[in-house]
Amino acid sequence: MLKIALAAATALAVASPALATGKYTCNTPKASWKTTEALTQHLVKQGWQVRKAKVDGGCYEVYGTTPEGDRVEAYFDPASFEKLYVARRGQVLFKKGS
């Protein structure tokens, strides 16, 4: 019984980093990624205030405030910094291809 629980916990721990929120997924090869620090600098130059930047679904997920003053969650391509998805309190403000 303990072995089964340990195996299940290990499987979840191994799988967890691959899980994403499902809001957006990127398939950019990791070798071409720029740093989150470079993304933060890029966004600040555009007038954003960045509270947090992290990897989610192979994209860079940013929590911050847009130049227009909206507090948002946004996704960017980790190599090009192309804006892919922006939402405010569940309302989608921008989605690439929409």
mmCIF file of N, CA, C and O in Angstrom:
data_model
loop_
_atom_site.group_PDB
_atom_site.id
_atom_site.type_symbol
_atom_site.label_atom_id
_atom_site.label_comp_id
_atom_site.label_asym_id
_atom_site.label_seq_id
_atom_site.Cartn_x
_atom_site.Cartn_y
_atom_site.Cartn_z
ATOM 1 N N MET A 1 0.826 -1.192 0.000
ATOM 2 C CA MET A 1 0.000 0.000 0.000
ATOM 3 C C MET A 1 0.873 1.261 0.000
ATOM 4 O O MET A 1 0.610 2.192 -0.743
ATOM 5 N N LEU A 2 1.902 1.269 0.820
ATOM 6 C CA LEU A 2 2.807 2.412 0.893
ATOM 7 C C LEU A 2 3.546 2.591 -0.424
ATOM 8 O O LEU A 2 3.749 3.712 -0.888
ATOM 9 N N LYS A 3 3.914 1.449 -1.054
ATOM 10 C CA LYS A 3 4.612 1.518 -2.333
ATOM 11 C C LYS A 3 3.730 2.157 -3.407
ATOM 12 O O LYS A 3 4.208 2.931 -4.222
ATOM 13 N N ILE A 4 2.449 1.847 -3.399
ATOM 14 C CA ILE A 4 1.519 2.412 -4.380
ATOM 15 C C ILE A 4 1.383 3.918 -4.170
ATOM 16 O O ILE A 4 1.433 4.697 -5.118
ATOM 17 N N ALA A 5 1.236 4.330 -2.928
ATOM 18 C CA ALA A 5 1.108 5.758 -2.624
ATOM 19 C C ALA A 5 2.384 6.506 -3.010
ATOM 20 O O ALA A 5 2.329 7.600 -3.570
ATOM 21 N N LEU A 6 3.536 5.904 -2.735
ATOM 22 C CA LEU A 6 4.809 6.529 -3.080
ATOM 23 C C LEU A 6 4.963 6.632 -4.596
ATOM 24 O O LEU A 6 5.387 7.661 -5.118
ATOM 25 N N ALA A 7 4.581 5.591 -5.302
ATOM 26 C CA ALA A 7 4.659 5.607 -6.764
ATOM 27 C C ALA A 7 3.737 6.675 -7.338
ATOM 28 O O ALA A 7 4.103 7.390 -8.274
ATOM 29 N N ALA A 8 2.538 6.800 -6.797
ATOM 30 C CA ALA A 8 1.594 7.813 -7.271
ATOM 31 C C ALA A 8 2.120 9.218 -7.001
ATOM 32 O O ALA A 8 2.043 10.105 -7.855
ATOM 33 N N ALA A 9 2.683 9.445 -5.830
ATOM 34 C CA ALA A 9 3.231 10.760 -5.487
ATOM 35 C C ALA A 9 4.405 11.101 -6.389
ATOM 36 O O ALA A 9 4.552 12.242 -6.843
ATOM 37 N N THR A 10 5.241 10.121 -6.671
ATOM 38 C CA THR A 10 6.387 10.340 -7.559
ATOM 39 C C THR A 10 5.915 10.676 -8.962
ATOM 40 O O THR A 10 6.437 11.587 -9.600
ATOM 41 N N ALA A 11 4.926 9.965 -9.452
ATOM 42 C CA ALA A 11 4.392 10.227 -10.795
ATOM 43 C C ALA A 11 3.827 11.641 -10.890
ATOM 44 O O ALA A 11 4.046 12.343 -11.885
ATOM 45 N N LEU A 12 3.128 12.078 -9.870
ATOM 46 C CA LEU A 12 2.579 13.435 -9.867
ATOM 47 C C LEU A 12 3.683 14.474 -9.822
ATOM 48 O O LEU A 12 3.624 15.483 -10.512
ATOM 49 N N ALA A 13 4.703 14.243 -9.020
ATOM 50 C CA ALA A 13 5.816 15.193 -8.910
ATOM 51 C C ALA A 13 6.558 15.317 -10.226
ATOM 52 O O ALA A 13 6.960 16.409 -10.620
ATOM 53 N N VAL A 14 6.729 14.210 -10.921
ATOM 54 C CA VAL A 14 7.426 14.233 -12.203
ATOM 55 C C VAL A 14 6.571 14.917 -13.260
ATOM 56 O O VAL A 14 7.069 15.661 -14.089
ATOM 57 N N ALA A 15 5.266 14.703 -13.238
ATOM 58 C CA ALA A 15 4.375 15.253 -14.255
ATOM 59 C C ALA A 15 4.035 16.720 -14.014
ATOM 60 O O ALA A 15 3.757 17.449 -14.950
ATOM 61 N N SER A 16 4.098 17.182 -12.793
ATOM 62 C CA SER A 16 3.657 18.537 -12.461
ATOM 63 C C SER A 16 4.316 19.651 -13.265
ATOM 64 O O SER A 16 3.632 20.548 -13.722
ATOM 65 N N PRO A 17 5.638 19.649 -13.483
ATOM 66 C CA PRO A 17 6.232 20.738 -14.244
ATOM 67 C C PRO A 17 5.700 20.837 -15.668
ATOM 68 O O PRO A 17 5.705 21.897 -16.258
ATOM 69 N N ALA A 18 5.217 19.747 -16.217
ATOM 70 C CA ALA A 18 4.713 19.766 -17.588
ATOM 71 C C ALA A 18 3.284 20.288 -17.667
ATOM 72 O O ALA A 18 2.809 20.620 -18.736
ATOM 73 N N LEU A 19 2.594 20.347 -16.541
ATOM 74 C CA LEU A 19 1.216 20.809 -16.548
ATOM 75 C C LEU A 19 1.157 22.308 -16.791
ATOM 76 O O LEU A 19 1.999 23.061 -16.348
ATOM 77 N N ALA A 20 0.147 22.724 -17.513
ATOM 78 C CA ALA A 20 -0.048 24.145 -17.794
ATOM 79 C C ALA A 20 -1.490 24.501 -17.502
ATOM 80 O O ALA A 20 -2.341 23.632 -17.385
ATOM 81 N N THR A 21 -1.772 25.778 -17.428
ATOM 82 C CA THR A 21 -3.134 26.211 -17.140
ATOM 83 C C THR A 21 -4.062 25.985 -18.322
ATOM 84 O O THR A 21 -5.260 26.001 -18.166
ATOM 85 N N GLY A 22 -3.499 25.822 -19.511
ATOM 86 C CA GLY A 22 -4.319 25.598 -20.691
ATOM 87 C C GLY A 22 -4.740 26.864 -21.389
ATOM 88 O O GLY A 22 -5.440 26.812 -22.391
ATOM 89 N N LYS A 23 -4.327 28.032 -20.889
ATOM 90 C CA LYS A 23 -4.709 29.284 -21.523
ATOM 91 C C LYS A 23 -3.964 29.483 -22.830
ATOM 92 O O LYS A 23 -4.505 30.020 -23.780
ATOM 93 N N TYR A 24 -2.712 29.043 -22.869
ATOM 94 C CA TYR A 24 -1.929 29.131 -24.101
ATOM 95 C C TYR A 24 -0.755 28.177 -23.997
ATOM 96 O O TYR A 24 -0.219 27.967 -22.909
ATOM 97 N N THR A 25 -0.375 27.573 -25.107
ATOM 98 C CA THR A 25 0.742 26.637 -25.142
ATOM 99 C C THR A 25 1.693 27.033 -26.257
ATOM 100 O O THR A 25 1.251 27.377 -27.351
ATOM 101 N N CYS A 26 2.982 26.986 -25.975
ATOM 102 C CA CYS A 26 4.011 27.295 -26.970
ATOM 103 C C CYS A 26 4.847 26.043 -27.226
ATOM 104 O O CYS A 26 5.058 25.252 -26.323
ATOM 105 N N ASN A 27 5.334 25.924 -28.442
ATOM 106 C CA ASN A 27 6.189 24.792 -28.807
ATOM 107 C C ASN A 27 7.542 25.269 -29.311
ATOM 108 O O ASN A 27 8.161 24.617 -30.140
ATOM 109 N N THR A 28 7.989 26.398 -28.821
ATOM 110 C CA THR A 28 9.261 26.972 -29.240
ATOM 111 C C THR A 28 10.419 26.145 -28.691
ATOM 112 O O THR A 28 10.442 25.859 -27.496
ATOM 113 N N PRO A 29 11.386 25.749 -29.543
ATOM 114 C CA PRO A 29 12.528 24.980 -29.043
ATOM 115 C C PRO A 29 13.274 25.740 -27.945
ATOM 116 O O PRO A 29 13.555 26.931 -28.081
ATOM 117 N N LYS A 30 13.549 25.058 -26.857
ATOM 118 C CA LYS A 30 14.152 25.693 -25.681
ATOM 119 C C LYS A 30 15.489 26.358 -25.989
ATOM 120 O O LYS A 30 15.850 27.356 -25.369
ATOM 121 N N ALA A 31 16.223 25.846 -26.957
ATOM 122 C CA ALA A 31 17.532 26.414 -27.293
ATOM 123 C C ALA A 31 17.426 27.849 -27.806
ATOM 124 O O ALA A 31 18.384 28.614 -27.730
ATOM 125 N N SER A 32 16.245 28.246 -28.309
ATOM 126 C CA SER A 32 16.084 29.597 -28.853
ATOM 127 C C SER A 32 15.470 30.586 -27.857
ATOM 128 O O SER A 32 15.290 31.760 -28.174
ATOM 129 N N TRP A 33 15.156 30.124 -26.649
ATOM 130 C CA TRP A 33 14.527 30.991 -25.651
ATOM 131 C C TRP A 33 15.473 32.079 -25.187
ATOM 132 O O TRP A 33 16.665 31.867 -24.987
ATOM 133 N N LYS A 34 14.912 33.262 -24.968
ATOM 134 C CA LYS A 34 15.610 34.339 -24.269
ATOM 135 C C LYS A 34 15.212 34.234 -22.794
ATOM 136 O O LYS A 34 14.312 33.471 -22.444
ATOM 137 N N THR A 35 15.812 35.007 -21.932
ATOM 138 C CA THR A 35 15.534 34.910 -20.494
ATOM 139 C C THR A 35 14.271 35.673 -20.112
ATOM 140 O O THR A 35 13.841 36.593 -20.813
ATOM 141 N N THR A 36 13.708 35.313 -18.961
ATOM 142 C CA THR A 36 12.567 36.061 -18.438
ATOM 143 C C THR A 36 12.983 37.482 -18.078
ATOM 144 O O THR A 36 12.182 38.409 -18.178
ATOM 145 N N GLU A 37 14.246 37.642 -17.682
ATOM 146 C CA GLU A 37 14.750 38.982 -17.362
ATOM 147 C C GLU A 37 14.751 39.859 -18.616
ATOM 148 O O GLU A 37 14.395 41.038 -18.560
ATOM 149 N N ALA A 38 15.127 39.279 -19.750
ATOM 150 C CA ALA A 38 15.111 40.031 -21.015
ATOM 151 C C ALA A 38 13.681 40.395 -21.398
ATOM 152 O O ALA A 38 13.418 41.502 -21.877
ATOM 153 N N LEU A 39 12.731 39.478 -21.158
ATOM 154 C CA LEU A 39 11.320 39.788 -21.435
ATOM 155 C C LEU A 39 10.845 40.928 -20.542
ATOM 156 O O LEU A 39 10.191 41.869 -21.015
ATOM 157 N N THR A 40 11.191 40.858 -19.269
ATOM 158 C CA THR A 40 10.788 41.919 -18.341
ATOM 159 C C THR A 40 11.326 43.271 -18.795
ATOM 160 O O THR A 40 10.580 44.259 -18.838
ATOM 161 N N GLN A 41 12.593 43.324 -19.170
ATOM 162 C CA GLN A 41 13.188 44.578 -19.659
ATOM 163 C C GLN A 41 12.470 45.064 -20.921
ATOM 164 O O GLN A 41 12.196 46.263 -21.061
ATOM 165 N N HIS A 42 12.166 44.157 -21.828
ATOM 166 C CA HIS A 42 11.464 44.484 -23.067
ATOM 167 C C HIS A 42 10.091 45.107 -22.765
ATOM 168 O O HIS A 42 9.714 46.129 -23.348
ATOM 169 N N LEU A 43 9.359 44.490 -21.844
ATOM 170 C CA LEU A 43 8.019 44.983 -21.507
ATOM 171 C C LEU A 43 8.071 46.322 -20.771
ATOM 172 O O LEU A 43 7.246 47.203 -21.029
ATOM 173 N N VAL A 44 9.025 46.471 -19.867
ATOM 174 C CA VAL A 44 9.165 47.733 -19.129
ATOM 175 C C VAL A 44 9.431 48.881 -20.099
ATOM 176 O O VAL A 44 8.861 49.970 -19.963
ATOM 177 N N LYS A 45 10.244 48.639 -21.122
ATOM 178 C CA LYS A 45 10.506 49.669 -22.142
ATOM 179 C C LYS A 45 9.228 50.060 -22.882
ATOM 180 O O LYS A 45 9.111 51.184 -23.367
ATOM 181 N N GLN A 46 8.272 49.127 -22.956
ATOM 182 C CA GLN A 46 6.994 49.402 -23.618
ATOM 183 C C GLN A 46 5.972 50.029 -22.669
ATOM 184 O O GLN A 46 4.855 50.319 -23.075
ATOM 185 N N GLY A 47 6.354 50.209 -21.399
ATOM 186 C CA GLY A 47 5.455 50.840 -20.441
ATOM 187 C C GLY A 47 4.732 49.892 -19.503
ATOM 188 O O GLY A 47 3.874 50.309 -18.728
ATOM 189 N N TRP A 48 5.056 48.607 -19.550
ATOM 190 C CA TRP A 48 4.451 47.641 -18.643
ATOM 191 C C TRP A 48 5.094 47.741 -17.262
ATOM 192 O O TRP A 48 6.250 48.133 -17.132
ATOM 193 N N GLN A 49 4.338 47.316 -16.246
ATOM 194 C CA GLN A 49 4.874 47.060 -14.915
ATOM 195 C C GLN A 49 4.752 45.553 -14.722
ATOM 196 O O GLN A 49 3.644 45.010 -14.790
ATOM 197 N N VAL A 50 5.869 44.870 -14.525
ATOM 198 C CA VAL A 50 5.878 43.410 -14.415
ATOM 199 C C VAL A 50 6.042 43.017 -12.948
ATOM 200 O O VAL A 50 7.012 43.386 -12.306
ATOM 201 N N ARG A 51 5.052 42.272 -12.427
ATOM 202 C CA ARG A 51 5.130 41.780 -11.056
ATOM 203 C C ARG A 51 5.797 40.411 -10.999
ATOM 204 O O ARG A 51 6.531 40.111 -10.074
ATOM 205 N N LYS A 52 5.505 39.569 -12.008
ATOM 206 C CA LYS A 52 6.039 38.207 -11.994
ATOM 207 C C LYS A 52 6.085 37.687 -13.425
ATOM 208 O O LYS A 52 5.158 37.930 -14.203
ATOM 209 N N ALA A 53 7.143 36.966 -13.756
ATOM 210 C CA ALA A 53 7.263 36.295 -15.054
ATOM 211 C C ALA A 53 7.741 34.875 -14.797
ATOM 212 O O ALA A 53 8.681 34.667 -14.026
ATOM 213 N N LYS A 54 7.079 33.906 -15.424
ATOM 214 C CA LYS A 54 7.440 32.503 -15.222
ATOM 215 C C LYS A 54 7.098 31.711 -16.476
ATOM 216 O O LYS A 54 6.448 32.217 -17.390
ATOM 217 N N VAL A 55 7.511 30.460 -16.500
ATOM 218 C CA VAL A 55 7.201 29.564 -17.611
ATOM 219 C C VAL A 55 5.883 28.856 -17.320
ATOM 220 O O VAL A 55 5.669 28.351 -16.214
ATOM 221 N N ASP A 56 4.999 28.815 -18.317
ATOM 222 C CA ASP A 56 3.751 28.069 -18.212
ATOM 223 C C ASP A 56 3.377 27.584 -19.610
ATOM 224 O O ASP A 56 3.252 28.386 -20.537
ATOM 225 N N GLY A 57 3.227 26.288 -19.770
ATOM 226 C CA GLY A 57 2.827 25.737 -21.052
ATOM 227 C C GLY A 57 3.843 25.970 -22.158
ATOM 228 O O GLY A 57 3.488 26.032 -23.322
ATOM 229 N N GLY A 58 5.111 26.127 -21.791
ATOM 230 C CA GLY A 58 6.147 26.385 -22.776
ATOM 231 C C GLY A 58 6.211 27.834 -23.221
ATOM 232 O O GLY A 58 6.993 28.183 -24.102
ATOM 233 N N CYS A 59 5.379 28.675 -22.627
ATOM 234 C CA CYS A 59 5.372 30.115 -22.914
ATOM 235 C C CYS A 59 5.884 30.845 -21.672
ATOM 236 O O CYS A 59 6.012 30.267 -20.604
ATOM 237 N N TYR A 60 6.118 32.134 -21.828
ATOM 238 C CA TYR A 60 6.367 32.979 -20.667
ATOM 239 C C TYR A 60 5.033 33.594 -20.261
ATOM 240 O O TYR A 60 4.342 34.214 -21.062
ATOM 241 N N GLU A 61 4.672 33.383 -19.008
ATOM 242 C CA GLU A 61 3.455 33.945 -18.435
ATOM 243 C C GLU A 61 3.861 35.137 -17.575
ATOM 244 O O GLU A 61 4.762 35.025 -16.749
ATOM 245 N N VAL A 62 3.192 36.250 -17.777
ATOM 246 C CA VAL A 62 3.519 37.480 -17.063
ATOM 247 C C VAL A 62 2.294 37.972 -16.316
ATOM 248 O O VAL A 62 1.187 38.023 -16.872
ATOM 249 N N TYR A 63 2.485 38.335 -15.069
ATOM 250 C CA TYR A 63 1.467 39.026 -14.287
ATOM 251 C C TYR A 63 1.948 40.461 -14.146
ATOM 252 O O TYR A 63 3.057 40.705 -13.683
ATOM 253 N N GLY A 64 1.129 41.394 -14.580
ATOM 254 C CA GLY A 64 1.563 42.778 -14.523
ATOM 255 C C GLY A 64 0.487 43.745 -14.938
ATOM 256 O O GLY A 64 -0.696 43.400 -15.029
ATOM 257 N N THR A 65 0.910 44.966 -15.213
ATOM 258 C CA THR A 65 0.009 46.045 -15.609
ATOM 259 C C THR A 65 0.452 46.562 -16.970
ATOM 260 O O THR A 65 1.627 46.860 -17.180
ATOM 261 N N THR A 66 -0.511 46.657 -17.882
ATOM 262 C CA THR A 66 -0.221 47.134 -19.234
ATOM 263 C C THR A 66 0.009 48.639 -19.215
ATOM 264 O O THR A 66 -0.320 49.316 -18.234
ATOM 265 N N PRO A 67 0.535 49.186 -20.308
ATOM 266 C CA PRO A 67 0.704 50.644 -20.383
ATOM 267 C C PRO A 67 -0.623 51.395 -20.224
ATOM 268 O O PRO A 67 -0.644 52.546 -19.798
ATOM 269 N N GLU A 68 -1.731 50.719 -20.540
ATOM 270 C CA GLU A 68 -3.056 51.341 -20.407
ATOM 271 C C GLU A 68 -3.599 51.273 -18.979
ATOM 272 O O GLU A 68 -4.669 51.814 -18.693
ATOM 273 N N GLY A 69 -2.880 50.582 -18.088
ATOM 274 C CA GLY A 69 -3.290 50.510 -16.688
ATOM 275 C C GLY A 69 -4.097 49.281 -16.313
ATOM 276 O O GLY A 69 -4.591 49.195 -15.190
ATOM 277 N N ASP A 70 -4.231 48.317 -17.215
ATOM 278 C CA ASP A 70 -4.977 47.088 -16.918
ATOM 279 C C ASP A 70 -4.077 46.074 -16.221
ATOM 280 O O ASP A 70 -2.988 45.767 -16.716
ATOM 281 N N ARG A 71 -4.534 45.543 -15.087
ATOM 282 C CA ARG A 71 -3.804 44.450 -14.413
ATOM 283 C C ARG A 71 -4.166 43.168 -15.136
ATOM 284 O O ARG A 71 -5.350 42.807 -15.203
ATOM 285 N N VAL A 72 -3.161 42.485 -15.690
ATOM 286 C CA VAL A 72 -3.429 41.358 -16.562
ATOM 287 C C VAL A 72 -2.526 40.158 -16.279
ATOM 288 O O VAL A 72 -1.514 40.258 -15.587
ATOM 289 N N GLU A 73 -2.921 39.066 -16.896
ATOM 290 C CA GLU A 73 -2.106 37.873 -17.046
ATOM 291 C C GLU A 73 -1.874 37.764 -18.546
ATOM 292 O O GLU A 73 -2.827 37.836 -19.327
ATOM 293 N N ALA A 74 -0.623 37.632 -18.966
ATOM 294 C CA ALA A 74 -0.319 37.620 -20.394
ATOM 295 C C ALA A 74 0.694 36.526 -20.712
ATOM 296 O O ALA A 74 1.520 36.165 -19.872
ATOM 297 N N TYR A 75 0.597 36.007 -21.928
ATOM 298 C CA TYR A 75 1.523 34.983 -22.401
ATOM 299 C C TYR A 75 2.304 35.519 -23.587
ATOM 300 O O TYR A 75 1.741 36.182 -24.460
ATOM 301 N N PHE A 76 3.612 35.194 -23.605
ATOM 302 C CA PHE A 76 4.506 35.642 -24.661
ATOM 303 C C PHE A 76 5.343 34.469 -25.155
ATOM 304 O O PHE A 76 5.680 33.573 -24.377
ATOM 305 N N ASP A 77 5.689 34.504 -26.443
ATOM 306 C CA ASP A 77 6.595 33.513 -27.002
ATOM 307 C C ASP A 77 7.967 33.721 -26.351
ATOM 308 O O ASP A 77 8.455 34.847 -26.299
ATOM 309 N N PRO A 78 8.603 32.653 -25.865
ATOM 310 C CA PRO A 78 9.868 32.818 -25.141
ATOM 311 C C PRO A 78 11.071 33.156 -26.021
ATOM 312 O O PRO A 78 12.108 33.555 -25.497
ATOM 313 N N ALA A 79 10.952 33.046 -27.326
ATOM 314 C CA ALA A 79 12.075 33.375 -28.213
ATOM 315 C C ALA A 79 11.910 34.746 -28.848
ATOM 316 O O ALA A 79 12.854 35.525 -28.911
ATOM 317 N N SER A 80 10.692 35.067 -29.285
ATOM 318 C CA SER A 80 10.462 36.325 -30.004
ATOM 319 C C SER A 80 9.814 37.405 -29.140
ATOM 320 O O SER A 80 9.771 38.561 -29.530
ATOM 321 N N PHE A 81 9.283 37.012 -27.983
ATOM 322 C CA PHE A 81 8.516 37.890 -27.088
ATOM 323 C C PHE A 81 7.225 38.367 -27.737
ATOM 324 O O PHE A 81 6.615 39.349 -27.309
ATOM 325 N N GLU A 82 6.772 37.671 -28.779
ATOM 326 C CA GLU A 82 5.497 38.010 -29.412
ATOM 327 C C GLU A 82 4.366 37.822 -28.406
ATOM 328 O O GLU A 82 4.310 36.805 -27.698
ATOM 329 N N LYS A 83 3.469 38.794 -28.319
ATOM 330 C CA LYS A 83 2.318 38.717 -27.426
ATOM 331 C C LYS A 83 1.345 37.691 -27.997
ATOM 332 O O LYS A 83 0.975 37.747 -29.167
ATOM 333 N N LEU A 84 0.925 36.737 -27.146
ATOM 334 C CA LEU A 84 0.059 35.662 -27.601
ATOM 335 C C LEU A 84 -1.330 35.701 -26.982
ATOM 336 O O LEU A 84 -2.310 35.345 -27.627
ATOM 337 N N TYR A 85 -1.405 36.144 -25.731
ATOM 338 C CA TYR A 85 -2.668 36.077 -24.990
ATOM 339 C C TYR A 85 -2.602 37.070 -23.841
ATOM 340 O O TYR A 85 -1.593 37.149 -23.144
ATOM 341 N N VAL A 86 -3.683 37.830 -23.654
ATOM 342 C CA VAL A 86 -3.770 38.772 -22.533
ATOM 343 C C VAL A 86 -5.188 38.699 -21.979
ATOM 344 O O VAL A 86 -6.171 38.787 -22.730
ATOM 345 N N ALA A 87 -5.298 38.530 -20.660
ATOM 346 C CA ALA A 87 -6.607 38.470 -20.014
ATOM 347 C C ALA A 87 -6.596 39.294 -18.731
ATOM 348 O O ALA A 87 -5.581 39.412 -18.052
ATOM 349 N N ARG A 88 -7.776 39.848 -18.425
ATOM 350 C CA ARG A 88 -7.978 40.623 -17.198
ATOM 351 C C ARG A 88 -9.188 40.049 -16.487
ATOM 352 O O ARG A 88 -10.292 40.055 -17.032
ATOM 353 N N ARG A 89 -8.958 39.503 -15.291
ATOM 354 C CA ARG A 89 -10.042 38.938 -14.475
ATOM 355 C C ARG A 89 -10.938 37.993 -15.274
ATOM 356 O O ARG A 89 -12.167 38.104 -15.234
ATOM 357 N N GLY A 90 -10.316 37.105 -16.055
ATOM 358 C CA GLY A 90 -11.079 36.138 -16.819
ATOM 359 C C GLY A 90 -11.587 36.611 -18.162
ATOM 360 O O GLY A 90 -12.081 35.835 -18.960
ATOM 361 N N GLN A 91 -11.481 37.900 -18.432
ATOM 362 C CA GLN A 91 -11.929 38.461 -19.708
ATOM 363 C C GLN A 91 -10.739 38.511 -20.657
ATOM 364 O O GLN A 91 -9.712 39.144 -20.368
ATOM 365 N N VAL A 92 -10.852 37.850 -21.804
ATOM 366 C CA VAL A 92 -9.771 37.830 -22.783
ATOM 367 C C VAL A 92 -9.739 39.168 -23.502
ATOM 368 O O VAL A 92 -10.704 39.591 -24.126
ATOM 369 N N LEU A 93 -8.592 39.855 -23.388
ATOM 370 C CA LEU A 93 -8.414 41.147 -24.048
ATOM 371 C C LEU A 93 -7.743 40.989 -25.409
ATOM 372 O O LEU A 93 -7.944 41.786 -26.310
ATOM 373 N N PHE A 94 -6.906 39.937 -25.514
ATOM 374 C CA PHE A 94 -6.182 39.679 -26.767
ATOM 375 C C PHE A 94 -5.836 38.206 -26.838
ATOM 376 O O PHE A 94 -5.416 37.614 -25.845
ATOM 377 N N LYS A 95 -6.030 37.609 -28.004
ATOM 378 C CA LYS A 95 -5.591 36.253 -28.239
ATOM 379 C C LYS A 95 -5.122 36.170 -29.685
ATOM 380 O O LYS A 95 -5.880 36.506 -30.606
ATOM 381 N N LYS A 96 -3.869 35.797 -29.873
ATOM 382 C CA LYS A 96 -3.301 35.718 -31.216
ATOM 383 C C LYS A 96 -4.156 34.809 -32.079
ATOM 384 O O LYS A 96 -4.555 33.721 -31.667
ATOM 385 N N GLY A 97 -4.448 35.283 -33.272
ATOM 386 C CA GLY A 97 -5.236 34.489 -34.199
ATOM 387 C C GLY A 97 -6.731 34.687 -34.052
ATOM 388 O O GLY A 97 -7.505 34.104 -34.789
ATOM 389 N N SER A 98 -7.146 35.471 -33.090
ATOM 390 C CA SER A 98 -8.602 35.697 -32.908
ATOM 391 C C SER A 98 -9.048 36.970 -33.575
ATOM 392 O O SER A 98 -8.345 37.891 -33.782
#
